[in-house]
Short mmCIF file of C-alpha atoms (C1' of nucleotides) in Angstrom, two decimals:
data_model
loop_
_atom_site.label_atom_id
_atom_site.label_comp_id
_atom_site.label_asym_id
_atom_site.label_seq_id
_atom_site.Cartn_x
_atom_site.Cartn_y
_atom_site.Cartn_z
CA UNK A 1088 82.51 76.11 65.09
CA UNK A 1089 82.13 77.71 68.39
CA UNK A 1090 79.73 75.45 69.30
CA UNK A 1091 82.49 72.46 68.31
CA UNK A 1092 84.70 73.96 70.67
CA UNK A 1093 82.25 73.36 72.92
CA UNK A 1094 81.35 70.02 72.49
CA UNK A 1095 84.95 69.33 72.26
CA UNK A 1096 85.49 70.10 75.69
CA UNK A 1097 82.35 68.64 77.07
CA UNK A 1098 83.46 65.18 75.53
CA UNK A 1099 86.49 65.17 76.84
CA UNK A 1100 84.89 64.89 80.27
CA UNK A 1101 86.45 68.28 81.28
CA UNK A 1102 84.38 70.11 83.94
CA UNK A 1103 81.45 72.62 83.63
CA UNK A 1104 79.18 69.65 81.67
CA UNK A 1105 75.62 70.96 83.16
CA UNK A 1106 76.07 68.77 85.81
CA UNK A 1107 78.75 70.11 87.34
CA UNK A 1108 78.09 73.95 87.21
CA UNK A 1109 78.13 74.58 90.44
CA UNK A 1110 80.19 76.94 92.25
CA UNK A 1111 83.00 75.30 94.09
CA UNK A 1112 83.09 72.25 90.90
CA UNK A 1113 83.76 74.77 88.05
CA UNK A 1114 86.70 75.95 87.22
CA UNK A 1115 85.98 78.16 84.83
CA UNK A 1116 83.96 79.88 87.02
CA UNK A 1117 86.36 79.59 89.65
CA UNK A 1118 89.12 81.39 87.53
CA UNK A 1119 86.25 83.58 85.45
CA UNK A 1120 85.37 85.37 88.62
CA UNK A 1121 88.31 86.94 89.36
CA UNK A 1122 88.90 88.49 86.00
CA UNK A 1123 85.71 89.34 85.40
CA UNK A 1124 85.65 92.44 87.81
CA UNK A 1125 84.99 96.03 86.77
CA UNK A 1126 88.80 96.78 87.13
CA UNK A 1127 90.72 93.35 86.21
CA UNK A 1128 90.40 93.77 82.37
CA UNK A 1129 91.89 97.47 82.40
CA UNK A 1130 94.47 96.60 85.11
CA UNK A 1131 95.79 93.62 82.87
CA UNK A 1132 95.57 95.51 79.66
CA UNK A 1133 97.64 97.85 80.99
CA UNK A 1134 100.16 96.19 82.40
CA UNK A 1135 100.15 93.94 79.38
CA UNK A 1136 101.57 96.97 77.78
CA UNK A 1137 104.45 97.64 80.67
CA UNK A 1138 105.02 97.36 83.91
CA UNK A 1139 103.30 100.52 86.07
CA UNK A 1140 103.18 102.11 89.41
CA UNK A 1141 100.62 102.39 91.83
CA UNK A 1142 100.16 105.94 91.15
CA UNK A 1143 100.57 105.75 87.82
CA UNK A 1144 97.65 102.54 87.08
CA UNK A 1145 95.50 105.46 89.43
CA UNK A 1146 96.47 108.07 86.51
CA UNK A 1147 95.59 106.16 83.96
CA UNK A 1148 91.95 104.96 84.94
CA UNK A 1149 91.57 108.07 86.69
CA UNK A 1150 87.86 106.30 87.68
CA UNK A 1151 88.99 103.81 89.66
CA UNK A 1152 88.94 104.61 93.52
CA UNK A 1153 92.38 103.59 95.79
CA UNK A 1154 90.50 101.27 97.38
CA UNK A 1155 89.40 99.48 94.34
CA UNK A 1156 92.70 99.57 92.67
CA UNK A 1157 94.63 98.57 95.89
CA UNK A 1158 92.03 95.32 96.20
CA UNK A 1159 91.99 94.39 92.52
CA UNK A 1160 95.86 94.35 92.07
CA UNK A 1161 96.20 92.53 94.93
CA UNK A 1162 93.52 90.01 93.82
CA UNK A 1163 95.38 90.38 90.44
CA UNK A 1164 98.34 88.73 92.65
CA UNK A 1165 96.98 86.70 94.49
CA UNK A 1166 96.02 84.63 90.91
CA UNK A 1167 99.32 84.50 89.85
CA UNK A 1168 98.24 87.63 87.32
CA UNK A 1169 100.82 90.15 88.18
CA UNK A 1170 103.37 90.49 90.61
CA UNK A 1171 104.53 93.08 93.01
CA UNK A 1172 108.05 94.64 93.72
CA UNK A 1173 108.69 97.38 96.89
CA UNK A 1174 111.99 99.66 95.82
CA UNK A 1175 113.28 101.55 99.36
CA UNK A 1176 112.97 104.98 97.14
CA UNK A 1177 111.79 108.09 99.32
CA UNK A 1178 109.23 107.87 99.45
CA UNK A 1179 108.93 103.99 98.72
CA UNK A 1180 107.37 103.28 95.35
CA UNK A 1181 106.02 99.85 94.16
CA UNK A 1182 106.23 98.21 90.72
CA UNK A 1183 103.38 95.95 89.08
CA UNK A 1184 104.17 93.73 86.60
CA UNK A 1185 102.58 91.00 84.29
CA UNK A 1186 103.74 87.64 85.08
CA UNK A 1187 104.17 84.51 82.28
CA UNK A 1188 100.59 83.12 83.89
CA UNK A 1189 99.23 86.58 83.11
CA UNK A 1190 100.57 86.94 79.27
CA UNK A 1191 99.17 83.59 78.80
CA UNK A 1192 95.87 84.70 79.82
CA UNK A 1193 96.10 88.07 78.28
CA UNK A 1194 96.42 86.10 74.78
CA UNK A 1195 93.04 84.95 74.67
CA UNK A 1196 91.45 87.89 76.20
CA UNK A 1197 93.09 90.34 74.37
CA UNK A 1198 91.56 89.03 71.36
CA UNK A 1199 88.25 89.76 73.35
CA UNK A 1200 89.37 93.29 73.87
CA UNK A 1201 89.81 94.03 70.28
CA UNK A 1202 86.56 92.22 69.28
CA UNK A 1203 84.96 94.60 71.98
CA UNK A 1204 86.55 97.96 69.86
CA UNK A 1205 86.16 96.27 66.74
CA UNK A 1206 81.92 95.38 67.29
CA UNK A 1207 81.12 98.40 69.60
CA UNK A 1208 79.02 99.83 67.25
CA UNK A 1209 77.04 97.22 66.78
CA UNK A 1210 76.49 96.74 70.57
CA UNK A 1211 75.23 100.65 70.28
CA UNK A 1212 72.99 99.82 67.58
CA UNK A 1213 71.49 97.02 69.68
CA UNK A 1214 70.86 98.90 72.50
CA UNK A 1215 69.01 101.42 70.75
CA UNK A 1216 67.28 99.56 69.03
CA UNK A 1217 66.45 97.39 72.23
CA UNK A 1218 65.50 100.68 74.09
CA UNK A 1219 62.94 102.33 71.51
CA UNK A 1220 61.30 99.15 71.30
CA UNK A 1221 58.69 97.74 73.82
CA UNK A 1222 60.48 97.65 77.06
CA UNK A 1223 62.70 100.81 77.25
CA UNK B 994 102.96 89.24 71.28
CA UNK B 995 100.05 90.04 72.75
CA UNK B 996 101.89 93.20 73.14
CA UNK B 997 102.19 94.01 69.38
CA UNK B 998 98.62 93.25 69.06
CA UNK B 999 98.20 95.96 72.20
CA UNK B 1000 100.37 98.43 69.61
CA UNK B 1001 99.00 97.39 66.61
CA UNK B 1002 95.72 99.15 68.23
CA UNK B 1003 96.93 101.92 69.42
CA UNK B 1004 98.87 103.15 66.46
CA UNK B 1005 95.94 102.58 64.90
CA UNK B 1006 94.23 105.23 66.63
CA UNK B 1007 91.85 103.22 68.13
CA UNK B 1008 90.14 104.28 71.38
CA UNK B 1009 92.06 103.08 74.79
CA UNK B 1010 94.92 104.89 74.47
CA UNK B 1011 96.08 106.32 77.57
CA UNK B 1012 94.54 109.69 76.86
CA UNK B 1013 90.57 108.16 76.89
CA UNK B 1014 90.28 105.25 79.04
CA UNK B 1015 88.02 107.21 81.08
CA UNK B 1016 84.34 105.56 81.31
CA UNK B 1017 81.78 106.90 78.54
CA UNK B 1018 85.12 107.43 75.65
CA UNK B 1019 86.58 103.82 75.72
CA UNK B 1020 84.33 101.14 74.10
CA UNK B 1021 86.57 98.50 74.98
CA UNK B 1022 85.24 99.22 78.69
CA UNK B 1023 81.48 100.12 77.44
CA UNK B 1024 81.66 96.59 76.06
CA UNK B 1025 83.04 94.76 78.52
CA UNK B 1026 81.40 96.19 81.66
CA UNK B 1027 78.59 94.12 80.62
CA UNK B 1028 80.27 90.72 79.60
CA UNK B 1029 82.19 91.07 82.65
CA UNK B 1030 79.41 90.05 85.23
CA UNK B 1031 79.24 87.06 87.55
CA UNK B 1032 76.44 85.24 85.52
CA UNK B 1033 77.05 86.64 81.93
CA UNK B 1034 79.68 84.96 80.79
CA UNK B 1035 78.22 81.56 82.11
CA UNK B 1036 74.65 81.92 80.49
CA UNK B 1037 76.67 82.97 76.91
CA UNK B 1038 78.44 79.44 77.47
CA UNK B 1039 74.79 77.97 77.75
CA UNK B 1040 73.48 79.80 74.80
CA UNK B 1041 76.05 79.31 73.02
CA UNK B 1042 75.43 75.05 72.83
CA UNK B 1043 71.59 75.66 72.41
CA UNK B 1044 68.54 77.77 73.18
CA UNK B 1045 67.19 77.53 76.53
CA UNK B 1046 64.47 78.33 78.37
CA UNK B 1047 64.30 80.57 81.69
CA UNK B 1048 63.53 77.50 83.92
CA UNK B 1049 65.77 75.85 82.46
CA UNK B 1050 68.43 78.31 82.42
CA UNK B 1051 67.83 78.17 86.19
CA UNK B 1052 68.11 74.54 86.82
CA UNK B 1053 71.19 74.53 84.70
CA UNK B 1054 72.87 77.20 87.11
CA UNK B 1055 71.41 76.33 90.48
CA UNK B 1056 73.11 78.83 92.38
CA UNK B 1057 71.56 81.98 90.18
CA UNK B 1058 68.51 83.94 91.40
CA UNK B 1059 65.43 84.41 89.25
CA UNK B 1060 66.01 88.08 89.99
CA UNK B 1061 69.54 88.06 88.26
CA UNK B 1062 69.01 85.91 85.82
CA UNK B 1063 65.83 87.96 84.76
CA UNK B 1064 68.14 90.86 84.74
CA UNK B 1065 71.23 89.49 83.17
CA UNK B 1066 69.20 87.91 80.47
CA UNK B 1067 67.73 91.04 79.87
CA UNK B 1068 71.48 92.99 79.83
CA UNK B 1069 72.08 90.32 77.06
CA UNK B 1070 69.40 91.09 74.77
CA UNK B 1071 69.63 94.43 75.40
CA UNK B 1072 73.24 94.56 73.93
CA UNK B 1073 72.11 92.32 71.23
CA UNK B 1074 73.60 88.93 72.11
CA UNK B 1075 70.73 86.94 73.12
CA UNK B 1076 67.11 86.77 71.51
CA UNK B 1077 63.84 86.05 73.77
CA UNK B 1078 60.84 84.52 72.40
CA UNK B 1079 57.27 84.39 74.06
CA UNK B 1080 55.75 80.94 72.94
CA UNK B 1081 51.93 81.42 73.93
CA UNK B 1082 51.82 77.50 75.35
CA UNK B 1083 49.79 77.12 78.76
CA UNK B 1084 51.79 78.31 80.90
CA UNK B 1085 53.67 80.56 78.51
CA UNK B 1086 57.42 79.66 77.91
CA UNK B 1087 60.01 81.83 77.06
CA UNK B 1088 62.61 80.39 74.90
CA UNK B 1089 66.65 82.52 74.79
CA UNK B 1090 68.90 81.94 71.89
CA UNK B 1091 71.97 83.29 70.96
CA UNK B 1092 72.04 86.01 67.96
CA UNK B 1093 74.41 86.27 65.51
CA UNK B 1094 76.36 89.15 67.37
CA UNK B 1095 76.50 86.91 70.32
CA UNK B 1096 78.07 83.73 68.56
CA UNK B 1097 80.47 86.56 66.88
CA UNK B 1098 81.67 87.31 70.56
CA UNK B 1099 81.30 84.13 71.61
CA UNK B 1100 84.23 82.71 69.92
CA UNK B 1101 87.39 85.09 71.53
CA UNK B 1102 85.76 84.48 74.35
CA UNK B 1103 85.49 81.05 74.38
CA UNK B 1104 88.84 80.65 73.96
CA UNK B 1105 89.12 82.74 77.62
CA UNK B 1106 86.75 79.85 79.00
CA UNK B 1107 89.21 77.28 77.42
CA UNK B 1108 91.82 78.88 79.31
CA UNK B 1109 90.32 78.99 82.67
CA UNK B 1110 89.99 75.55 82.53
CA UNK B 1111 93.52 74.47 80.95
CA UNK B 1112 95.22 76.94 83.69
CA UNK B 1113 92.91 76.25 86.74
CA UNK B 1114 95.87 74.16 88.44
CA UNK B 1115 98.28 77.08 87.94
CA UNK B 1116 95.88 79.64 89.29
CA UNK B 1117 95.28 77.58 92.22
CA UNK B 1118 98.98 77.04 92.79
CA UNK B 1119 99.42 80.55 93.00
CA UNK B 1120 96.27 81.32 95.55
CA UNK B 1121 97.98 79.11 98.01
CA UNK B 1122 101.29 80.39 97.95
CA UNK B 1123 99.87 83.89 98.51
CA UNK B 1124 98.09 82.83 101.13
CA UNK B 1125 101.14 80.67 102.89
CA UNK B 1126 103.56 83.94 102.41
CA UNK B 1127 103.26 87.15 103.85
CA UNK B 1128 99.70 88.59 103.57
CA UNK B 1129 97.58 85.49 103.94
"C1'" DT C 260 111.21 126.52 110.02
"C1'" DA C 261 106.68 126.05 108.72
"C1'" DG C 262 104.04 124.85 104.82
"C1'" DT C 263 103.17 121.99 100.79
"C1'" DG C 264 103.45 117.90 98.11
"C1'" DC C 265 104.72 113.21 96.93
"C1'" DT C 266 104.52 108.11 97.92
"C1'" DA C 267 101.19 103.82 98.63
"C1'" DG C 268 98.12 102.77 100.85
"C1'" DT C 269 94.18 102.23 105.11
"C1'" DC C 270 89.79 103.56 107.66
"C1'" DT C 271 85.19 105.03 107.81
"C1'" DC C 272 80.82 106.20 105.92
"C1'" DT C 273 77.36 106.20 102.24
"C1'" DT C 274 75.45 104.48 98.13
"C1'" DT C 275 74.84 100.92 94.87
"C1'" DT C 276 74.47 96.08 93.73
"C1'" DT C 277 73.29 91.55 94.79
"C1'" DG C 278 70.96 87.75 97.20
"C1'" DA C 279 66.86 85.53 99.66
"C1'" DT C 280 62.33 85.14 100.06
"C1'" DA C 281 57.59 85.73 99.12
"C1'" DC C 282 54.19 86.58 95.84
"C1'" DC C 283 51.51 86.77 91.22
"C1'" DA C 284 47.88 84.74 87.57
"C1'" DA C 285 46.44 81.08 84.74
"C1'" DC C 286 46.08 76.62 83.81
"C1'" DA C 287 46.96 71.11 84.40
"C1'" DA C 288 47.04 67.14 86.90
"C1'" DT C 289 45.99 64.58 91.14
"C1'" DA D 501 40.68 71.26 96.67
"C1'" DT D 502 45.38 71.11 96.79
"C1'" DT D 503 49.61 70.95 94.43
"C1'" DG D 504 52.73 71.98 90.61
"C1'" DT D 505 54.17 74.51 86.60
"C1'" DT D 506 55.16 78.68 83.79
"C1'" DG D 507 58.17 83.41 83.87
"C1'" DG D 508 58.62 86.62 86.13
"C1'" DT D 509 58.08 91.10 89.99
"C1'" DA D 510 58.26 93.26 94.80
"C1'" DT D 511 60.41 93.72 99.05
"C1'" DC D 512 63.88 93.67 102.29
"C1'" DA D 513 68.60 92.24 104.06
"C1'" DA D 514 73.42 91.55 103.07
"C1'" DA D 515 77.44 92.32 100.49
"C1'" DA D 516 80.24 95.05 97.50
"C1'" DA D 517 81.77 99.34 95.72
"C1'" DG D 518 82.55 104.48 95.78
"C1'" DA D 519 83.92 109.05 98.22
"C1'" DG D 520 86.65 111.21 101.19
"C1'" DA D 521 89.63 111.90 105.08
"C1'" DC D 522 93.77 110.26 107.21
"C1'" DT D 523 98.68 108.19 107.82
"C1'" DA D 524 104.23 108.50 107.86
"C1'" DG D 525 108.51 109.72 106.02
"C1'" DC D 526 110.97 112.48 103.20
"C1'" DA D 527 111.84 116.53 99.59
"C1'" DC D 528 111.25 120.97 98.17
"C1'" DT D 529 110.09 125.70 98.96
"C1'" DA D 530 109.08 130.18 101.04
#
DNA sequence: TAGTGCTAGTCTCTTTTTGATACCAACAAT
DNA sequence: ATTGTTGGTATCAAAAAGAGACTAGCACTA
């Protein structure tokens, strides 16, 4: 089933056939590098939920350094992701927002998200398992 | 939408509410810190149509080093989404296939793939108007 | 009025991660 | 005897990420 998804697309002649899986031809890797950050997931899933603040997004992932969350959203932007608004408060503050683009990428990927809560434990397991074995 | 299923998961009590999304309490992030690197998501795609083997693997994605596919391979099996087997042929092959816990992940995310490559236009679109405004 | 804190960042330095290249041993074919 | 193939590892350079100090303008406080 996953694997006629597949072949679906590879009939239709879209891009990524193993031909074509270079970087620069792909567009899927093209667009999948972006998101596929440390950061991007967490940023979107949050703003998914509402719009946020630059110190705010730096509360919430309390892990995440200014510089990475200053490059990321702006990367985030730059993709069409999430957009930006400056209010002339004192001292200034700056709004992030999802965009349409960005709720229509969050759709599939949030279904990622929840298979990543949903299967954790079974990731655990695996590693364990993985570890005790030969090559830990 | 996507931000009832967002709800949906947090009154559930899942992990990831704002409280925990610090690294080593939110599995959503122990999950995807691993699916989320350059070359994993594009060796899943592989696996995902068939087995492979490493040299092939390598061939397929020309632009990949042995060292990082040796490692990212080994990231997958280690989380239990790939399987390696040692065929003792002269020279010895190695042979990756997808487990079931891989296929299992594989299909939300395939559907991110799917996207990339339906939206690639839009993202585009968006780069380049970044770029022409302000901050370029 | 001097001190402290808030805002959203930037700048610099160090550490970690990644990439490029060379190398390995055993065997097959030329 | 040289070359090619297998699936890697070892080493070093380059790129990316993290840690911390620093900025400016204003508000609040002592």
């Amino acid at each position: 089933m996953v694997i006629h998804l597949m072949e679906k697309r590879m009939l239709a002649g879209q891009e990524c056939d193993t031909q074509t899986w270079d970087m620069g031809n792909c567009p899927v890797r093209d667009v999948l590098d972006r998101i596929a950050g440390k950061w991007s997931t967490l940023l979107l899933e949050a703003l998914a939920h509402k719009p946020y603040r630059f110190g705010e997004l730096r509360r919430l992932v309390p892990d995440i350094s200014q510089r990475m969350l200053t490059q990321t959203l702006r990367d985030l932007q730059r993709d069409g992701y999430i957009e930006r608004e400056v209010f002339p408060t004192k001292p200034p503050s700056v709004e992030y927002r999802m965009t349409e683009l960005g709720r229509s990428l969050f759709e599939p990927l949030s279904k990622v998200l929840l298979w990543a809560g949903e299967n954790h434990a079974s990731v655990k397991a695996a590693r364990v398992k993985f570890d005790d074995s030969d090559l830990g």
